[in-house]
Amino acid sequence: MAEVLVVVEHSGGEVKKVTLEMLTLARELGTPAAVVLGGPGTAAPLHDKLSEYGAAKVYAGESDDLDGYLVAPKASVLAELVRSTSPAAVLLGSTQEGKEIAGRLAVKLDNGLLTDVVGLSPDGVATQVVFAGSTIVKSRVTRGLPLVTVRPNSLTPAPAPGTAEVSTLDVTVDESAKLARVVDRKVEAKGARPELTEASVVVSGGRGVGSADNFKLVEELADLLGGAVGASRAATDSGFYPHQFQVGQTGKTVSPQLYVALGISGAIQHRAGMQTSKTIVAVNKDAEAPIFELADFGVVGDLFKVVPQAAEEIRKRK
Ligand SMILES: Cc1cc2nc3c(=O)[nH]c(=O)nc-3n(C[C@H](O)[C@H](O)[C@H](O)COP(=O)(O)OP(=O)(O)OC[C@H]3O[C@@H](n4cnc5c(N)ncnc54)[C@H](O)[C@@H]3O)c2cc1C
């Protein structure tokens, strides 16, 4: 079977969840081959995880040039790899970086590109969910190979343990790809909570939470459940919580095992970012709120009464 190239998203020596999702998808399409691009020493710590999720090969592209410049060198190296391996498909994460690399790669290869894909069948037909989840579109790249970016949290990663063979890439980056250099990196201070898009529990607050101060209640419940905190756009626009935690069409897409919506009405744009969550719990004082159409468990009540009681019960059971 032909290889399916999966461009690995990683950070701090760890494989990001979207990569595991892509490897799971790649297994349906051919032989998964993970492509690691980064500075010297990037690939080794990722090898075991990539093997665990079915990568038959790890292409290790390591060079200061890949780490020291923005995405152009990565697109150059990938273009060379695609030309030399003629894969069945190329999958990248639908993240800021993944999409930028994919766009550049498509131009270099004179190839079509589909972004924000949530599924790809072996015949190259991709599924996209658009208009805030109300329309499903099936499309196919008509020029070149299926080159797609996969939306994080669109499928459940499943392990398929093996041992990936390592193949070292010859990284030569010409000057035309070195036009934007990284001059400084500051890693954002990470709290004890899991990353929003990777968390298995997300507790989100909406306008009904009422103020930034009241968001402590949302944080408290999230911490008791070992989860991440999210927010609706009304909450972030009102300054209750930072914008990077916004869930929805114009925010992050999450797909946790448990999503708790506190004081969120359930507008279609919010649902677009959380409707694939496994279990949805909603607390809203309005019994007619649309979030209840989606919720597995709904509590009609005042969140300021319900959440402290829930927190108390959880504490007792810990
Ligand atoms: C182009 C576009 C993109 C958008 N993108 C996003 C997006 O990415 N994410 C997003 O979230 N929205 C997005 N929106 C906005 C979206 O349409 C809604 O306005 C928003 O989701 C509403 O947020 P909310 O549910 O917190 O507020 P509201 O709709 O005002 O709902 C607040 C809810 O809290 C309940 N409530 C109030 N007090 C209490 C209490 N004490 N206890 C319990 N319940 C209480 C109310 O009954 C109500 O249902 C977008 C809109 C547009 C036009």
GROMACS .gro file of C-alpha atoms and ligand atoms in nm:
model
  371
    1MET     CA    1   0.000   0.000   0.000
    2ALA     CA    2   0.120   0.349  -0.076
    3GLU     CA    3   0.233   0.571   0.208
    4VAL     CA    4   0.010   0.837   0.354
    5LEU     CA    5   0.222   1.124   0.483
    6VAL     CA    6   0.111   1.264   0.818
    7VAL     CA    7   0.284   1.589   0.908
    8VAL     CA    8   0.340   1.568   1.282
    9GLU     CA    9   0.220   1.848   1.509
   10HIS     CA   10   0.427   1.850   1.824
   11SER     CA   11   0.519   2.077   2.109
   12GLY     CA   12   0.761   2.046   2.398
   13GLY     CA   13   0.870   1.695   2.294
   14GLU     CA   14   0.512   1.565   2.284
   15VAL     CA   15   0.293   1.460   1.995
   16LYS     CA   16  -0.025   1.666   1.972
   17LYS     CA   17  -0.360   1.488   1.971
   18VAL     CA   18  -0.446   1.597   1.616
   19THR     CA   19  -0.146   1.393   1.494
   20LEU     CA   20  -0.285   1.080   1.658
   21GLU     CA   21  -0.618   1.150   1.491
   22MET     CA   22  -0.445   1.187   1.154
   23LEU     CA   23  -0.251   0.861   1.201
   24THR     CA   24  -0.580   0.687   1.283
   25LEU     CA   25  -0.733   0.827   0.965
   26ALA     CA   26  -0.423   0.750   0.757
   27ARG     CA   27  -0.451   0.380   0.842
   28GLU     CA   28  -0.775   0.368   0.642
   29LEU     CA   29  -0.604   0.516   0.338
   30GLY     CA   30  -0.268   0.341   0.313
   31THR     CA   31   0.049   0.297   0.517
   32PRO     CA   32   0.090   0.583   0.766
   33ALA     CA   33   0.426   0.758   0.753
   34ALA     CA   34   0.481   1.035   1.006
   35VAL     CA   35   0.689   1.334   0.901
   36VAL     CA   36   0.864   1.513   1.186
   37LEU     CA   37   1.007   1.853   1.103
   38GLY     CA   38   1.201   2.055   1.357
   39GLY     CA   39   1.540   2.131   1.505
   40PRO     CA   40   1.805   1.866   1.575
   41GLY     CA   41   1.683   1.603   1.824
   42THR     CA   42   1.312   1.662   1.760
   43ALA     CA   43   1.213   1.321   1.625
   44ALA     CA   44   1.354   1.076   1.881
   45PRO     CA   45   1.125   1.168   2.174
   46LEU     CA   46   0.819   1.143   1.946
   47HIS     CA   47   0.902   0.803   1.796
   48ASP     CA   48   0.731   0.577   2.050
   49LYS     CA   49   0.403   0.767   2.047
   50LEU     CA   50   0.397   0.774   1.668
   51SER     CA   51   0.465   0.399   1.659
   52GLU     CA   52   0.191   0.337   1.913
   53TYR     CA   53  -0.063   0.500   1.683
   54GLY     CA   54   0.037   0.305   1.377
   55ALA     CA   55   0.313   0.499   1.203
   56ALA     CA   56   0.505   0.243   0.996
   57LYS     CA   57   0.777   0.495   0.921
   58VAL     CA   58   0.901   0.819   1.072
   59TYR     CA   59   1.065   1.061   0.832
   60ALA     CA   60   1.293   1.271   1.050
   61GLY     CA   61   1.367   1.612   0.903
   62GLU     CA   62   1.588   1.786   1.155
   63SER     CA   63   1.778   2.106   1.100
   64ASP     CA   64   1.830   2.445   1.260
   65ASP     CA   65   1.681   2.585   0.940
   66LEU     CA   66   1.349   2.416   1.015
   67ASP     CA   67   1.341   2.559   1.364
   68GLY     CA   68   1.490   2.899   1.300
   69TYR     CA   69   1.258   3.024   1.028
   70LEU     CA   70   0.883   3.040   0.987
   71VAL     CA   71   0.702   2.774   0.786
   72ALA     CA   72   0.855   2.817   0.438
   73PRO     CA   73   1.146   2.572   0.492
   74LYS     CA   74   0.901   2.306   0.614
   75ALA     CA   75   0.695   2.343   0.298
   76SER     CA   76   1.011   2.310   0.085
   77VAL     CA   77   1.123   1.991   0.259
   78LEU     CA   78   0.774   1.844   0.233
   79ALA     CA   79   0.748   1.925  -0.136
   80GLU     CA   80   1.074   1.733  -0.196
   81LEU     CA   81   0.947   1.440   0.009
   82VAL     CA   82   0.616   1.427  -0.179
   83ARG     CA   83   0.798   1.436  -0.514
   84SER     CA   84   1.028   1.152  -0.411
   85THR     CA   85   0.773   0.926  -0.241
   86SER     CA   86   0.449   0.986  -0.443
   87PRO     CA   87   0.227   0.921  -0.141
   88ALA     CA   88  -0.141   0.826  -0.159
   89ALA     CA   89  -0.232   1.138   0.040
   90VAL     CA   90  -0.080   1.409   0.260
   91LEU     CA   91  -0.247   1.503   0.589
   92LEU     CA   92  -0.168   1.810   0.796
   93GLY     CA   93  -0.342   1.949   1.104
   94SER     CA   94  -0.596   2.224   1.044
   95THR     CA   95  -0.402   2.448   1.277
   96GLN     CA   96  -0.255   2.788   1.204
   97GLU     CA   97   0.081   2.638   1.111
   98GLY     CA   98  -0.061   2.328   0.941
   99LYS     CA   99  -0.281   2.534   0.713
  100GLU     CA  100  -0.002   2.772   0.621
  101ILE     CA  101   0.234   2.488   0.535
  102ALA     CA  102  -0.042   2.317   0.336
  103GLY     CA  103  -0.114   2.630   0.133
  104ARG     CA  104   0.252   2.673   0.044
  105LEU     CA  105   0.286   2.302  -0.034
  106ALA     CA  106  -0.016   2.314  -0.266
  107VAL     CA  107   0.142   2.602  -0.461
  108LYS     CA  108   0.479   2.429  -0.483
  109LEU     CA  109   0.323   2.106  -0.611
  110ASP     CA  110   0.058   2.278  -0.824
  111ASN     CA  111  -0.187   2.062  -0.632
  112GLY     CA  112  -0.541   2.115  -0.502
  113LEU     CA  113  -0.599   2.156  -0.128
  114LEU     CA  114  -0.893   2.094   0.104
  115THR     CA  115  -0.889   2.244   0.452
  116ASP     CA  116  -1.084   2.175   0.772
  117VAL     CA  117  -1.159   1.822   0.663
  118VAL     CA  118  -1.328   1.595   0.917
  119GLY     CA  119  -1.307   1.273   0.715
  120LEU     CA  120  -1.133   1.134   0.408
  121SER     CA  121  -1.230   0.812   0.232
  122PRO     CA  122  -0.988   0.587   0.045
  123ASP     CA  123  -1.126   0.717  -0.287
  124GLY     CA  124  -1.011   1.067  -0.192
  125VAL     CA  125  -1.352   1.212  -0.107
  126ALA     CA  126  -1.320   1.452   0.185
  127THR     CA  127  -1.593   1.561   0.424
  128GLN     CA  128  -1.617   1.917   0.550
  129VAL     CA  129  -1.871   2.052   0.794
  130VAL     CA  130  -1.960   2.412   0.714
  131PHE     CA  131  -2.202   2.690   0.813
  132ALA     CA  132  -2.156   2.618   1.183
  133GLY     CA  133  -2.227   2.249   1.143
  134SER     CA  134  -2.550   2.287   0.946
  135THR     CA  135  -2.415   2.161   0.609
  136ILE     CA  136  -2.194   1.866   0.520
  137VAL     CA  137  -1.992   1.902   0.201
  138LYS     CA  138  -1.818   1.619   0.016
  139SER     CA  139  -1.533   1.724  -0.211
  140ARG     CA  140  -1.233   1.583  -0.388
  141VAL     CA  141  -0.900   1.731  -0.497
  142THR     CA  142  -0.911   1.722  -0.877
  143ARG     CA  143  -0.552   1.822  -0.944
  144GLY     CA  144  -0.277   1.613  -0.788
  145LEU     CA  145  -0.302   1.396  -0.479
  146PRO     CA  146  -0.542   1.436  -0.185
  147LEU     CA  147  -0.374   1.712   0.015
  148VAL     CA  148  -0.589   1.795   0.316
  149THR     CA  149  -0.577   1.961   0.654
  150VAL     CA  150  -0.765   1.769   0.921
  151ARG     CA  151  -0.970   1.958   1.175
  152PRO     CA  152  -0.858   1.873   1.530
  153ASN     CA  153  -1.106   1.667   1.732
  154SER     CA  154  -1.288   1.529   1.429
  155LEU     CA  155  -1.224   1.165   1.512
  156THR     CA  156  -1.122   0.951   1.805
  157PRO     CA  157  -0.757   0.846   1.797
  158ALA     CA  158  -0.710   0.469   1.827
  159PRO     CA  159  -0.376   0.302   1.899
  160ALA     CA  160  -0.233   0.038   1.662
  161PRO     CA  161   0.102  -0.043   1.821
  162GLY     CA  162   0.403  -0.123   1.607
  163THR     CA  163   0.758  -0.001   1.565
  164ALA     CA  164   0.817   0.269   1.311
  165GLU     CA  165   1.126   0.252   1.094
  166VAL     CA  166   1.319   0.580   1.097
  167SER     CA  167   1.427   0.744   0.775
  168THR     CA  168   1.641   1.056   0.796
  169LEU     CA  169   1.557   1.331   0.552
  170ASP     CA  170   1.824   1.533   0.384
  171VAL     CA  171   1.722   1.887   0.472
  172THR     CA  172   1.850   2.145   0.228
  173VAL     CA  173   1.669   2.473   0.241
  174ASP     CA  174   1.743   2.735  -0.017
  175GLU     CA  175   1.765   3.106   0.058
  176SER     CA  176   1.423   3.181  -0.091
  177ALA     CA  177   1.262   2.990   0.197
  178LYS     CA  178   1.457   3.183   0.461
  179LEU     CA  179   1.287   3.517   0.432
  180ALA     CA  180   1.125   3.521   0.778
  181ARG     CA  181   1.344   3.429   1.072
  182VAL     CA  182   1.228   3.350   1.426
  183VAL     CA  183   1.402   3.603   1.650
  184ASP     CA  184   1.251   3.516   1.986
  185ARG     CA  185   1.021   3.258   2.144
  186LYS     CA  186   0.838   3.297   2.471
  187VAL     CA  187   0.646   2.997   2.592
  188GLU     CA  188   0.320   3.108   2.745
  189ALA     CA  189   0.304   3.019   3.114
  190LYS     CA  190   0.096   2.704   3.129
  191GLY     CA  191  -0.133   2.654   3.425
  192ALA     CA  192  -0.212   2.320   3.580
  193ARG     CA  193  -0.516   2.277   3.355
  194PRO     CA  194  -0.503   2.070   3.038
  195GLU     CA  195  -0.493   2.239   2.698
  196LEU     CA  196  -0.846   2.326   2.586
  197THR     CA  197  -0.847   2.137   2.254
  198GLU     CA  198  -0.684   1.829   2.406
  199ALA     CA  199  -0.878   1.806   2.735
  200SER     CA  200  -1.110   1.514   2.805
  201VAL     CA  201  -1.327   1.736   3.025
  202VAL     CA  202  -1.421   2.096   2.937
  203VAL     CA  203  -1.628   2.324   3.160
  204SER     CA  204  -1.744   2.635   2.975
  205GLY     CA  205  -1.912   2.948   3.097
  206GLY     CA  206  -2.132   3.186   2.903
  207ARG     CA  207  -2.292   3.526   2.947
  208GLY     CA  208  -2.503   3.376   3.225
  209VAL     CA  209  -2.190   3.357   3.444
  210GLY     CA  210  -2.222   3.734   3.467
  211SER     CA  211  -1.869   3.859   3.536
  212ALA     CA  212  -1.498   3.779   3.523
  213ASP     CA  213  -1.501   3.732   3.899
  214ASN     CA  214  -1.781   3.475   3.878
  215PHE     CA  215  -1.573   3.269   3.634
  216LYS     CA  216  -1.391   3.140   3.945
  217LEU     CA  217  -1.694   2.913   3.983
  218VAL     CA  218  -1.637   2.771   3.633
  219GLU     CA  219  -1.266   2.726   3.709
  220GLU     CA  220  -1.342   2.555   4.038
  221LEU     CA  221  -1.568   2.297   3.873
  222ALA     CA  222  -1.316   2.244   3.593
  223ASP     CA  223  -1.038   2.185   3.847
  224LEU     CA  224  -1.247   1.938   4.044
  225LEU     CA  225  -1.308   1.742   3.724
  226GLY     CA  226  -0.947   1.776   3.604
  227GLY     CA  227  -1.070   1.968   3.302
  228ALA     CA  228  -1.003   2.275   3.093
  229VAL     CA  229  -1.204   2.598   3.103
  230GLY     CA  230  -1.385   2.725   2.794
  231ALA     CA  231  -1.613   3.019   2.728
  232SER     CA  232  -1.876   3.136   2.484
  233ARG     CA  233  -1.807   3.430   2.261
  234ALA     CA  234  -2.051   3.644   2.460
  235ALA     CA  235  -1.840   3.569   2.769
  236THR     CA  236  -1.508   3.647   2.601
  237ASP     CA  237  -1.644   3.959   2.427
  238SER     CA  238  -1.773   4.081   2.763
  239GLY     CA  239  -1.424   4.042   2.908
  240PHE     CA  240  -1.524   3.763   3.148
  241TYR     CA  241  -1.253   3.531   3.017
  242PRO     CA  242  -0.962   3.560   2.768
  243HIS     CA  243  -1.041   3.516   2.398
  244GLN     CA  244  -0.806   3.219   2.355
  245PHE     CA  245  -1.056   3.010   2.551
  246GLN     CA  246  -1.351   3.080   2.322
  247VAL     CA  247  -1.525   2.766   2.198
  248GLY     CA  248  -1.716   2.774   1.871
  249GLN     CA  249  -1.717   2.858   1.507
  250THR     CA  250  -1.472   3.145   1.545
  251GLY     CA  251  -1.297   2.992   1.846
  252LYS     CA  252  -1.161   2.650   1.932
  253THR     CA  253  -1.320   2.317   1.841
  254VAL     CA  254  -1.332   2.076   2.132
  255SER     CA  255  -1.451   1.718   2.151
  256PRO     CA  256  -1.405   1.603   2.510
  257GLN     CA  257  -1.560   1.305   2.683
  258LEU     CA  258  -1.755   1.553   2.898
  259TYR     CA  259  -1.859   1.908   2.810
  260VAL     CA  260  -2.032   2.115   3.077
  261ALA     CA  261  -2.206   2.433   2.956
  262LEU     CA  262  -2.289   2.682   3.231
  263GLY     CA  263  -2.511   2.978   3.143
  264ILE     CA  264  -2.470   2.921   2.769
  265SER     CA  265  -2.778   2.944   2.545
  266GLY     CA  266  -2.644   2.709   2.276
  267ALA     CA  267  -2.630   2.935   1.970
  268ILE     CA  268  -2.541   2.752   1.649
  269GLN     CA  269  -2.199   2.919   1.638
  270HIS     CA  270  -2.119   2.787   1.987
  271ARG     CA  271  -2.248   2.440   1.904
  272ALA     CA  272  -2.019   2.426   1.601
  273GLY     CA  273  -1.725   2.407   1.840
  274MET     CA  274  -1.851   2.148   2.088
  275GLN     CA  275  -2.133   1.941   1.940
  276THR     CA  276  -1.919   1.630   1.890
  277SER     CA  277  -1.848   1.610   2.266
  278LYS     CA  278  -1.933   1.264   2.397
  279THR     CA  279  -2.151   1.370   2.691
  280ILE     CA  280  -2.295   1.720   2.719
  281VAL     CA  281  -2.425   1.859   3.046
  282ALA     CA  282  -2.600   2.197   3.049
  283VAL     CA  283  -2.707   2.422   3.335
  284ASN     CA  284  -2.936   2.702   3.228
  285LYS     CA  285  -3.220   2.879   3.405
  286ASP     CA  286  -3.423   2.898   3.084
  287ALA     CA  287  -3.591   2.564   3.009
  288GLU     CA  288  -3.633   2.673   2.645
  289ALA     CA  289  -3.261   2.737   2.588
  290PRO     CA  290  -3.146   2.561   2.266
  291ILE     CA  291  -2.852   2.401   2.449
  292PHE     CA  292  -3.102   2.155   2.598
  293GLU     CA  293  -3.174   2.016   2.248
  294LEU     CA  294  -2.815   1.897   2.242
  295ALA     CA  295  -2.756   1.811   2.607
  296ASP     CA  296  -2.745   1.453   2.738
  297PHE     CA  297  -2.813   1.587   3.088
  298GLY     CA  298  -2.980   1.920   3.147
  299VAL     CA  299  -3.038   2.107   3.470
  300VAL     CA  300  -3.292   2.390   3.456
  301GLY     CA  301  -3.172   2.612   3.734
  302ASP     CA  302  -2.957   2.898   3.852
  303LEU     CA  303  -2.593   2.808   3.798
  304PHE     CA  304  -2.496   2.995   4.114
  305LYS     CA  305  -2.702   2.744   4.311
  306VAL     CA  306  -2.642   2.433   4.100
  307VAL     CA  307  -2.264   2.455   4.052
  308PRO     CA  308  -2.167   2.490   4.421
  309GLN     CA  309  -2.390   2.191   4.502
  310ALA     CA  310  -2.234   1.985   4.221
  311ALA     CA  311  -1.886   2.087   4.339
  312GLU     CA  312  -1.970   1.982   4.693
  313GLU     CA  313  -2.093   1.640   4.579
  314ILE     CA  314  -1.782   1.585   4.366
  315ARG     CA  315  -1.558   1.680   4.660
  316LYS     CA  316  -1.735   1.426   4.882
  317ARG     CA  317  -1.673   1.150   4.630
  318LYS     CA  318  -1.305   1.225   4.576
  319LIG     C1  319  -2.006   3.502   1.269
  319LIG     C2  320  -2.031   3.467   1.412
  319LIG     C3  321  -1.942   3.385   1.478
  319LIG     C4  322  -1.963   3.348   1.611
  319LIG     N1  323  -1.876   3.265   1.673
  319LIG     C5  324  -1.902   3.222   1.798
  319LIG     C6  325  -1.816   3.131   1.864
  319LIG     O1  326  -1.713   3.087   1.812
  319LIG     N2  327  -1.850   3.089   1.988
  319LIG     C7  328  -1.963   3.134   2.054
  319LIG     O2  329  -1.986   3.091   2.168
  319LIG     N3  330  -2.043   3.222   1.994
  319LIG     C8  331  -2.014   3.269   1.870
  319LIG     N4  332  -2.097   3.361   1.814
  319LIG     C9  333  -2.200   3.425   1.898
  319LIG    C10  334  -2.326   3.343   1.915
  319LIG     O3  335  -2.416   3.375   1.809
  319LIG    C11  336  -2.394   3.377   2.049
  319LIG     O4  337  -2.420   3.516   2.054
  319LIG    C12  338  -2.314   3.338   2.171
  319LIG     O5  339  -2.271   3.204   2.161
  319LIG    C13  340  -2.399   3.355   2.295
  319LIG     O6  341  -2.324   3.327   2.408
  319LIG     P1  342  -2.396   3.283   2.542
  319LIG     O7  343  -2.472   3.158   2.520
  319LIG     O8  344  -2.293   3.285   2.650
  319LIG     O9  345  -2.493   3.408   2.572
  319LIG     P2  346  -2.652   3.418   2.563
  319LIG    O10  347  -2.701   3.373   2.433
  319LIG    O11  348  -2.685   3.555   2.610
  319LIG    O12  349  -2.699   3.312   2.670
  319LIG    C14  350  -2.679   3.324   2.806
  319LIG    C15  351  -2.755   3.210   2.870
  319LIG    O13  352  -2.730   3.210   3.010
  319LIG    C16  353  -2.851   3.174   3.076
  319LIG     N5  354  -2.839   3.226   3.212
  319LIG    C17  355  -2.835   3.356   3.253
  319LIG     N6  356  -2.818   3.363   3.387
  319LIG    C18  357  -2.812   3.234   3.431
  319LIG    C19  358  -2.795   3.175   3.560
  319LIG     N7  359  -2.778   3.250   3.670
  319LIG     N8  360  -2.794   3.041   3.568
  319LIG    C20  361  -2.810   2.962   3.458
  319LIG     N9  362  -2.826   3.013   3.334
  319LIG    C21  363  -2.826   3.147   3.321
  319LIG    C22  364  -2.961   3.240   2.995
  319LIG    O14  365  -3.084   3.173   3.016
  319LIG    C23  366  -2.908   3.222   2.854
  319LIG    O15  367  -2.956   3.103   2.793
  319LIG    C24  368  -2.077   3.399   1.681
  319LIG    C25  369  -2.166   3.483   1.614
  319LIG    C26  370  -2.144   3.516   1.482
  319LIG    C27  371  -2.243   3.606   1.412
   0.00000   0.00000   0.00000
